[in-house]
PDB file of C-alpha atoms in Angstrom:
ATOM      1  CA  MET A   1      59.106 134.851 100.925  1.00 44.00           C
ATOM      2  CA  ALA A   2      59.932 138.523 100.489  1.00 47.00           C
ATOM      3  CA  ASP A   3      63.647 139.240 100.108  1.00 59.00           C
ATOM      4  CA  ARG A   4      64.504 135.551  99.960  1.00 66.00           C
ATOM      5  CA  ALA A   5      68.191 134.800 100.532  1.00 68.00           C
ATOM      6  CA  GLU A   6      69.017 132.725  97.478  1.00 64.00           C
ATOM      7  CA  GLN A   7      72.136 130.703  98.184  1.00 68.00           C
ATOM      8  CA  THR A   8      73.834 127.382  97.667  1.00 78.00           C
ATOM      9  CA  VAL A   9      74.178 125.377 100.861  1.00 90.00           C
ATOM     10  CA  PRO A  10      77.777 124.102 101.111  1.00 92.00           C
ATOM     11  CA  THR A  11      78.192 120.353 101.170  1.00 94.00           C
ATOM     12  CA  VAL A  12      79.477 118.501 104.216  1.00 93.00           C
ATOM     13  CA  ALA A  13      83.075 117.888 103.169  1.00 91.00           C
ATOM     14  CA  SER A  14      84.711 116.646 106.359  1.00 91.00           C
ATOM     15  CA  ILE A  15      83.645 114.069 108.923  1.00 95.00           C
ATOM     16  CA  ARG A  16      86.055 112.997 111.636  1.00 96.00           C
ATOM     17  CA  ARG A  17      85.535 110.878 114.699  1.00 93.00           C
ATOM     18  CA  ASP A  18      87.290 108.995 117.423  1.00 92.00           C
ATOM     19  CA  LEU A  19      86.246 107.786 120.858  1.00 87.00           C
ATOM     20  CA  ARG A  20      86.375 111.318 122.256  1.00 91.00           C
ATOM     21  CA  ARG A  21      85.197 113.565 119.416  1.00 95.00           C
ATOM     22  CA  TYR A  22      82.870 113.841 116.442  1.00 95.00           C
ATOM     23  CA  LEU A  23      83.315 116.617 113.890  1.00 97.00           C
ATOM     24  CA  LEU A  24      81.435 117.873 110.836  1.00 97.00           C
ATOM     25  CA  ALA A  25      82.574 120.683 108.537  1.00 98.00           C
ATOM     26  CA  THR A  26      81.383 122.232 105.301  1.00 97.00           C
ATOM     27  CA  SER A  27      83.342 122.562 102.092  1.00 96.00           C
ATOM     28  CA  ASP A  28      83.864 126.295 102.729  1.00 95.00           C
ATOM     29  CA  CYS A  29      85.169 125.955 106.267  1.00 97.00           C
ATOM     30  CA  PRO A  30      88.640 127.550 106.481  1.00 97.00           C
ATOM     31  CA  ASP A  31      91.239 124.786 106.824  1.00 97.00           C
ATOM     32  CA  ALA A  32      93.010 126.549 109.678  1.00 97.00           C
ATOM     33  CA  ALA A  33      89.758 126.824 111.666  1.00 98.00           C
ATOM     34  CA  LEU A  34      88.940 123.177 111.048  1.00 97.00           C
ATOM     35  CA  GLU A  35      92.345 121.945 112.165  1.00 97.00           C
ATOM     36  CA  ALA A  36      92.418 124.202 115.229  1.00 98.00           C
ATOM     37  CA  LEU A  37      88.944 123.052 116.274  1.00 98.00           C
ATOM     38  CA  TRP A  38      89.919 119.404 115.997  1.00 98.00           C
ATOM     39  CA  ARG A  39      93.283 119.881 117.685  1.00 97.00           C
ATOM     40  CA  ASN A  40      92.125 121.909 120.713  1.00 97.00           C
ATOM     41  CA  ALA A  41      88.696 123.543 120.630  1.00 98.00           C
ATOM     42  CA  ASP A  42      89.127 125.301 123.980  1.00 97.00           C
ATOM     43  CA  ALA A  43      92.413 126.860 122.953  1.00 98.00           C
ATOM     44  CA  LEU A  44      90.772 128.119 119.765  1.00 98.00           C
ATOM     45  CA  LEU A  45      87.952 129.618 121.816  1.00 98.00           C
ATOM     46  CA  GLU A  46      90.370 131.336 124.179  1.00 97.00           C
ATOM     47  CA  SER A  47      92.343 132.780 121.262  1.00 97.00           C
ATOM     48  CA  GLY A  48      89.359 134.791 120.060  1.00 97.00           C
ATOM     49  CA  GLU A  49      87.692 137.991 121.204  1.00 98.00           C
ATOM     50  CA  SER A  50      85.362 137.078 124.053  1.00 97.00           C
ATOM     51  CA  ILE A  51      81.712 137.922 123.408  1.00 96.00           C
ATOM     52  CA  LYS A  52      79.979 135.968 126.166  1.00 94.00           C
ATOM     53  CA  GLN A  53      81.073 134.047 129.252  1.00 93.00           C
ATOM     54  CA  GLY A  54      77.926 132.329 130.509  1.00 88.00           C
ATOM     55  CA  ASP A  55      76.926 129.239 132.429  1.00 85.00           C
ATOM     56  CA  ARG A  56      75.268 127.728 129.364  1.00 88.00           C
ATOM     57  CA  THR A  57      77.433 129.116 126.580  1.00 94.00           C
ATOM     58  CA  THR A  58      80.836 130.663 125.945  1.00 97.00           C
ATOM     59  CA  ILE A  59      81.197 132.656 122.714  1.00 98.00           C
ATOM     60  CA  ALA A  60      84.163 134.251 120.951  1.00 98.00           C
ATOM     61  CA  ARG A  61      84.779 135.996 117.644  1.00 98.00           C
ATOM     62  CA  LEU A  62      87.654 134.687 115.534  1.00 98.00           C
ATOM     63  CA  GLU A  63      89.591 136.125 112.603  1.00 98.00           C
ATOM     64  CA  ILE A  64      91.182 133.256 110.673  1.00 97.00           C
ATOM     65  CA  ASP A  65      92.789 133.646 107.242  1.00 96.00           C
ATOM     66  CA  GLY A  66      90.591 136.640 106.478  1.00 96.00           C
ATOM     67  CA  HIS A  67      87.375 134.978 107.642  1.00 97.00           C
ATOM     68  CA  ALA A  68      85.257 136.444 110.454  1.00 98.00           C
ATOM     69  CA  LEU A  69      83.841 133.560 112.468  1.00 98.00           C
ATOM     70  CA  ILE A  70      81.911 132.961 115.678  1.00 98.00           C
ATOM     71  CA  LEU A  71      82.773 130.007 117.922  1.00 98.00           C
ATOM     72  CA  LYS A  72      80.165 128.974 120.470  1.00 98.00           C
ATOM     73  CA  ARG A  73      80.719 126.330 123.147  1.00 97.00           C
ATOM     74  CA  SER A  74      77.742 124.741 124.890  1.00 93.00           C
ATOM     75  CA  ASN A  75      78.823 124.077 128.455  1.00 89.00           C
ATOM     76  CA  ARG A  76      77.901 121.290 130.835  1.00 76.00           C
ATOM     77  CA  LYS A  77      75.497 122.227 133.625  1.00 69.00           C
ATOM     78  CA  GLY A  78      76.525 119.576 136.130  1.00 59.00           C
ATOM     79  CA  TRP A  79      76.614 115.794 135.899  1.00 57.00           C
ATOM     80  CA  PHE A  80      72.861 115.306 136.343  1.00 52.00           C
ATOM     81  CA  HIS A  81      72.128 117.542 133.359  1.00 55.00           C
ATOM     82  CA  THR A  82      74.920 115.869 131.394  1.00 55.00           C
ATOM     83  CA  LEU A  83      73.545 112.392 132.053  1.00 56.00           C
ATOM     84  CA  ILE A  84      70.007 113.393 131.048  1.00 58.00           C
ATOM     85  CA  HIS A  85      71.246 114.810 127.729  1.00 56.00           C
ATOM     86  CA  ALA A  86      74.050 112.322 127.153  1.00 57.00           C
ATOM     87  CA  PHE A  87      72.307 110.403 124.372  1.00 56.00           C
ATOM     88  CA  MET A  88      70.434 113.322 122.815  1.00 70.00           C
ATOM     89  CA  ARG A  89      71.582 115.543 119.990  1.00 84.00           C
ATOM     90  CA  SER A  90      73.895 118.214 121.331  1.00 92.00           C
ATOM     91  CA  ARG A  91      73.012 121.891 121.188  1.00 93.00           C
ATOM     92  CA  ALA A  92      75.713 122.432 118.568  1.00 96.00           C
ATOM     93  CA  ARG A  93      74.284 119.596 116.454  1.00 95.00           C
ATOM     94  CA  TRP A  94      70.779 121.109 116.634  1.00 96.00           C
ATOM     95  CA  SER A  95      72.197 124.500 115.646  1.00 97.00           C
ATOM     96  CA  TRP A  96      74.053 122.859 112.749  1.00 97.00           C
ATOM     97  CA  ILE A  97      70.917 121.076 111.507  1.00 97.00           C
ATOM     98  CA  ASN A  98      68.684 124.108 111.864  1.00 97.00           C
ATOM     99  CA  GLY A  99      71.191 126.530 110.377  1.00 97.00           C
ATOM    100  CA  ARG A 100      71.513 124.438 107.246  1.00 97.00           C
ATOM    101  CA  ARG A 101      67.723 124.015 107.107  1.00 97.00           C
ATOM    102  CA  LEU A 102      67.226 127.788 107.167  1.00 97.00           C
ATOM    103  CA  GLN A 103      69.878 128.213 104.491  1.00 96.00           C
ATOM    104  CA  ARG A 104      68.041 125.749 102.238  1.00 96.00           C
ATOM    105  CA  GLU A 105      64.795 127.628 102.782  1.00 95.00           C
ATOM    106  CA  GLY A 106      66.292 131.042 102.053  1.00 95.00           C
ATOM    107  CA  ILE A 107      66.026 132.386 105.600  1.00 96.00           C
ATOM    108  CA  ARG A 108      69.082 134.405 106.555  1.00 96.00           C
ATOM    109  CA  THR A 109      71.119 133.090 109.467  1.00 97.00           C
ATOM    110  CA  ALA A 110      74.709 132.767 110.661  1.00 97.00           C
ATOM    111  CA  ALA A 111      75.897 130.031 108.297  1.00 97.00           C
ATOM    112  CA  PRO A 112      77.350 127.017 110.156  1.00 98.00           C
ATOM    113  CA  VAL A 113      80.739 125.820 108.903  1.00 98.00           C
ATOM    114  CA  ALA A 114      81.880 123.333 111.581  1.00 98.00           C
ATOM    115  CA  MET A 115      80.517 121.409 114.541  1.00 98.00           C
ATOM    116  CA  LEU A 116      82.372 119.375 117.165  1.00 98.00           C
ATOM    117  CA  GLU A 117      81.005 117.173 119.944  1.00 96.00           C
ATOM    118  CA  GLU A 118      83.052 115.921 122.856  1.00 93.00           C
ATOM    119  CA  ARG A 119      82.100 112.282 123.395  1.00 88.00           C
ATOM    120  CA  PHE A 120      82.781 109.320 125.590  1.00 80.00           C
ATOM    121  CA  GLY A 121      81.767 106.568 123.207  1.00 73.00           C
ATOM    122  CA  GLN A 122      78.171 107.513 122.335  1.00 72.00           C
ATOM    123  CA  ILE A 123      77.767 109.794 125.363  1.00 76.00           C
ATOM    124  CA  ARG A 124      77.755 113.466 124.356  1.00 81.00           C
ATOM    125  CA  LEU A 125      79.437 116.026 126.596  1.00 85.00           C
ATOM    126  CA  ARG A 126      80.269 119.597 125.560  1.00 92.00           C
ATOM    127  CA  SER A 127      79.765 120.757 121.983  1.00 96.00           C
ATOM    128  CA  TYR A 128      81.147 123.518 119.754  1.00 98.00           C
ATOM    129  CA  LEU A 129      79.765 125.340 116.720  1.00 98.00           C
ATOM    130  CA  ILE A 130      81.565 127.631 114.281  1.00 98.00           C
ATOM    131  CA  THR A 131      79.454 129.944 112.120  1.00 98.00           C
ATOM    132  CA  ARG A 132      80.137 132.807 109.780  1.00 98.00           C
ATOM    133  CA  ALA A 133      79.979 136.105 111.649  1.00 98.00           C
ATOM    134  CA  VAL A 134      77.034 138.300 110.704  1.00 96.00           C
ATOM    135  CA  ASP A 135      77.908 141.974 110.418  1.00 94.00           C
ATOM    136  CA  GLY A 136      74.801 143.357 112.047  1.00 94.00           C
ATOM    137  CA  THR A 137      73.151 145.032 115.008  1.00 95.00           C
ATOM    138  CA  PRO A 138      70.856 143.187 117.412  1.00 96.00           C
ATOM    139  CA  LEU A 139      67.230 144.026 116.742  1.00 95.00           C
ATOM    140  CA  ALA A 140      66.967 144.887 120.443  1.00 94.00           C
ATOM    141  CA  ASP A 141      69.278 147.868 119.822  1.00 96.00           C
ATOM    142  CA  ARG A 142      67.778 148.868 116.492  1.00 95.00           C
ATOM    143  CA  ILE A 143      64.210 149.182 117.792  1.00 95.00           C
ATOM    144  CA  ARG A 144      65.426 151.363 120.681  1.00 95.00           C
ATOM    145  CA  ASP A 145      67.185 153.794 118.358  1.00 96.00           C
ATOM    146  CA  PRO A 146      65.450 157.181 118.828  1.00 95.00           C
ATOM    147  CA  ASN A 147      66.467 158.143 115.279  1.00 94.00           C
ATOM    148  CA  LEU A 148      64.759 155.146 113.657  1.00 94.00           C
ATOM    149  CA  THR A 149      62.521 156.503 110.900  1.00 94.00           C
ATOM    150  CA  ARG A 150      59.009 155.306 110.162  1.00 95.00           C
ATOM    151  CA  ALA A 151      60.159 153.973 106.776  1.00 95.00           C
ATOM    152  CA  ARG A 152      62.976 151.916 108.259  1.00 94.00           C
ATOM    153  CA  ALA A 153      60.718 150.699 111.057  1.00 95.00           C
ATOM    154  CA  SER A 154      58.231 149.502 108.437  1.00 95.00           C
ATOM    155  CA  ALA A 155      61.014 147.721 106.549  1.00 94.00           C
ATOM    156  CA  LEU A 156      62.062 145.913 109.727  1.00 94.00           C
ATOM    157  CA  ALA A 157      58.476 144.910 110.470  1.00 94.00           C
ATOM    158  CA  GLU A 158      58.084 143.590 106.927  1.00 95.00           C
ATOM    159  CA  ALA A 159      61.284 141.548 107.172  1.00 94.00           C
ATOM    160  CA  MET A 160      60.276 140.087 110.525  1.00 94.00           C
ATOM    161  CA  HIS A 161      56.836 139.228 109.212  1.00 94.00           C
ATOM    162  CA  ALA A 162      58.365 137.412 106.221  1.00 95.00           C
ATOM    163  CA  ILE A 163      60.483 135.280 108.560  1.00 96.00           C
ATOM    164  CA  TRP A 164      57.475 134.608 110.786  1.00 95.00           C
ATOM    165  CA  LYS A 165      55.356 133.376 107.872  1.00 95.00           C
ATOM    166  CA  GLU A 166      58.165 131.136 106.621  1.00 96.00           C
ATOM    167  CA  LEU A 167      58.589 129.557 110.039  1.00 97.00           C
ATOM    168  CA  GLU A 168      54.853 128.996 110.126  1.00 96.00           C
ATOM    169  CA  ARG A 169      54.911 127.384 106.682  1.00 96.00           C
ATOM    170  CA  LEU A 170      57.773 125.103 107.714  1.00 97.00           C
ATOM    171  CA  ARG A 171      56.173 124.353 111.104  1.00 97.00           C
ATOM    172  CA  LEU A 172      59.329 125.489 112.881  1.00 97.00           C
ATOM    173  CA  GLY A 173      59.233 126.695 116.459  1.00 97.00           C
ATOM    174  CA  HIS A 174      62.264 128.825 117.288  1.00 97.00           C
ATOM    175  CA  GLY A 175      61.941 128.519 121.048  1.00 94.00           C
ATOM    176  CA  ASP A 176      63.431 131.893 122.028  1.00 94.00           C
ATOM    177  CA  MET A 177      62.372 134.780 119.803  1.00 94.00           C
ATOM    178  CA  LYS A 178      63.901 137.548 121.887  1.00 94.00           C
ATOM    179  CA  ALA A 179      65.114 140.601 120.022  1.00 93.00           C
ATOM    180  CA  THR A 180      68.793 139.772 120.571  1.00 94.00           C
ATOM    181  CA  ASN A 181      68.317 136.664 118.400  1.00 96.00           C
ATOM    182  CA  PHE A 182      67.587 138.807 115.333  1.00 97.00           C
ATOM    183  CA  LEU A 183      70.547 140.594 113.746  1.00 97.00           C
ATOM    184  CA  VAL A 184      69.869 143.504 111.391  1.00 96.00           C
ATOM    185  CA  ASP A 185      72.476 144.239 108.728  1.00 94.00           C
ATOM    186  CA  ALA A 186      73.202 147.560 107.012  1.00 90.00           C
ATOM    187  CA  GLU A 187      70.491 146.894 104.411  1.00 90.00           C
ATOM    188  CA  ASP A 188      67.852 146.188 107.093  1.00 89.00           C
ATOM    189  CA  ARG A 189      67.882 142.477 106.273  1.00 94.00           C
ATOM    190  CA  ILE A 190      67.240 140.266 109.282  1.00 96.00           C
ATOM    191  CA  HIS A 191      69.270 137.196 110.220  1.00 97.00           C
ATOM    192  CA  LEU A 192      67.769 134.712 112.684  1.00 97.00           C
ATOM    193  CA  ILE A 193      70.303 133.202 115.096  1.00 97.00           C
ATOM    194  CA  ASP A 194      70.536 131.048 118.254  1.00 96.00           C
ATOM    195  CA  LEU A 195      68.961 127.966 116.699  1.00 97.00           C
ATOM    196  CA  ASP A 196      69.706 125.226 119.224  1.00 95.00           C
ATOM    197  CA  GLY A 197      66.112 125.298 120.513  1.00 95.00           C
ATOM    198  CA  MET A 198      64.448 125.272 117.085  1.00 97.00           C
ATOM    199  CA  ARG A 199      62.306 122.222 116.313  1.00 96.00           C
ATOM    200  CA  ARG A 200      60.091 121.139 113.442  1.00 96.00           C
ATOM    201  CA  HIS A 201      56.673 120.049 114.666  1.00 95.00           C
ATOM    202  CA  PRO A 202      53.934 117.846 113.201  1.00 94.00           C
ATOM    203  CA  ARG A 203      50.726 119.497 112.103  1.00 92.00           C
ATOM    204  CA  GLY A 204      48.270 120.078 114.904  1.00 92.00           C
ATOM    205  CA  PRO A 205      48.335 121.203 118.535  1.00 94.00           C
ATOM    206  CA  THR A 206      52.055 120.638 119.150  1.00 94.00           C
ATOM    207  CA  PHE A 207      53.005 123.162 116.500  1.00 95.00           C
ATOM    208  CA  HIS A 208      50.245 125.575 117.501  1.00 94.00           C
ATOM    209  CA  ARG A 209      51.503 125.628 121.094  1.00 95.00           C
ATOM    210  CA  ALA A 210      55.101 126.226 119.960  1.00 96.00           C
ATOM    211  CA  HIS A 211      53.969 128.916 117.522  1.00 93.00           C
ATOM    212  CA  GLU A 212      51.935 130.636 120.234  1.00 95.00           C
ATOM    213  CA  ARG A 213      54.926 130.646 122.598  1.00 95.00           C
ATOM    214  CA  ASP A 214      57.063 132.181 119.867  1.00 95.00           C
ATOM    215  CA  TRP A 215      54.352 134.793 119.211  1.00 93.00           C
ATOM    216  CA  ARG A 216      54.180 135.838 122.861  1.00 93.00           C
ATOM    217  CA  ARG A 217      57.975 136.110 123.080  1.00 94.00           C
ATOM    218  CA  LEU A 218      58.153 138.083 119.835  1.00 91.00           C
ATOM    219  CA  MET A 219      55.523 140.574 120.967  1.00 90.00           C
ATOM    220  CA  LYS A 220      57.180 140.961 124.369  1.00 91.00           C
ATOM    221  CA  ASN A 221      60.172 142.549 122.626  1.00 90.00           C
ATOM    222  CA  PHE A 222      58.064 145.629 121.916  1.00 88.00           C
ATOM    223  CA  ASP A 223      56.568 146.126 125.393  1.00 88.00           C
ATOM    224  CA  ASP A 224      59.640 147.932 126.712  1.00 89.00           C
ATOM    225  CA  PRO A 225      58.960 151.701 127.049  1.00 92.00           C
ATOM    226  CA  ALA A 226      62.420 152.328 125.554  1.00 94.00           C
ATOM    227  CA  VAL A 227      61.292 150.936 122.188  1.00 95.00           C
ATOM    228  CA  ASN A 228      60.917 153.601 119.498  1.00 95.00           C
ATOM    229  CA  PRO A 229      57.156 154.217 119.032  1.00 95.00           C
ATOM    230  CA  ALA A 230      57.577 153.996 115.257  1.00 94.00           C
ATOM    231  CA  ALA A 231      58.995 150.463 115.609  1.00 94.00           C
ATOM    232  CA  ARG A 232      56.206 149.374 117.929  1.00 93.00           C
ATOM    233  CA  GLN A 233      53.503 150.775 115.668  1.00 94.00           C
ATOM    234  CA  ALA A 234      55.045 149.304 112.509  1.00 94.00           C
ATOM    235  CA  LEU A 235      55.205 145.843 114.044  1.00 90.00           C
ATOM    236  CA  HIS A 236      51.624 145.900 115.294  1.00 88.00           C
ATOM    237  CA  ASP A 237      50.389 147.310 111.972  1.00 92.00           C
ATOM    238  CA  ARG A 238      52.155 144.620 109.940  1.00 91.00           C
ATOM    239  CA  PHE A 239      51.382 141.652 112.145  1.00 86.00           C
ATOM    240  CA  GLY A 240      47.811 142.807 112.579  1.00 79.00           C
ATOM    241  CA  LYS A 241      47.306 142.135 108.854  1.00 56.00           C
ATOM    242  CA  SER A 242      48.409 138.485 109.090  1.00 52.00           C
TER     243      SER A 242
END
């Protein structure tokens, strides 16, 4: 993969559980964040800078002991939805699994450092995920920048194509490849986020269907008339060579 993010994936250093909670944390998770998450996850969320207040998710940015972190809570959508998903992996757990998988494969993402599930015995309720904050701009904003040069547009297209080919190799369907789920840092490196819908598929039609859905969603990002023509052309030029 071009521009592979070589890194060591931190080990899982903390596992806690009781009848109401289940927590995982990496060896590099700040102690203060870990303790605050275990003690009162909602209070920790409310202490941060609010980024999103949605029906499905609530997100805040935290600054803890010099670490910039993102805390995301997956909310309940009513008791019927809760009962259906009660014995499945939580959204935070899927994000944790997929984030660490991308790290191992050298695909840039918001590194997960802690995950907490609210439980009633084995029944899963709300869940929380803490990741490292990525200092970047959503791709949705970058491709609408009227000052985006052809060279930088080509670099973005190349980086996106590299991620696309890696996901294809790994048979991973992202599930929601909208432009806000790609963050572009100052060096035009792309970080793939929002991983709770990502799944690894067996070879064959299941993966091809997921890959096709991702393709359609990816291309839709560039249909907006507000997109810089250089970005649109660079993407179609690069992906047309696949």
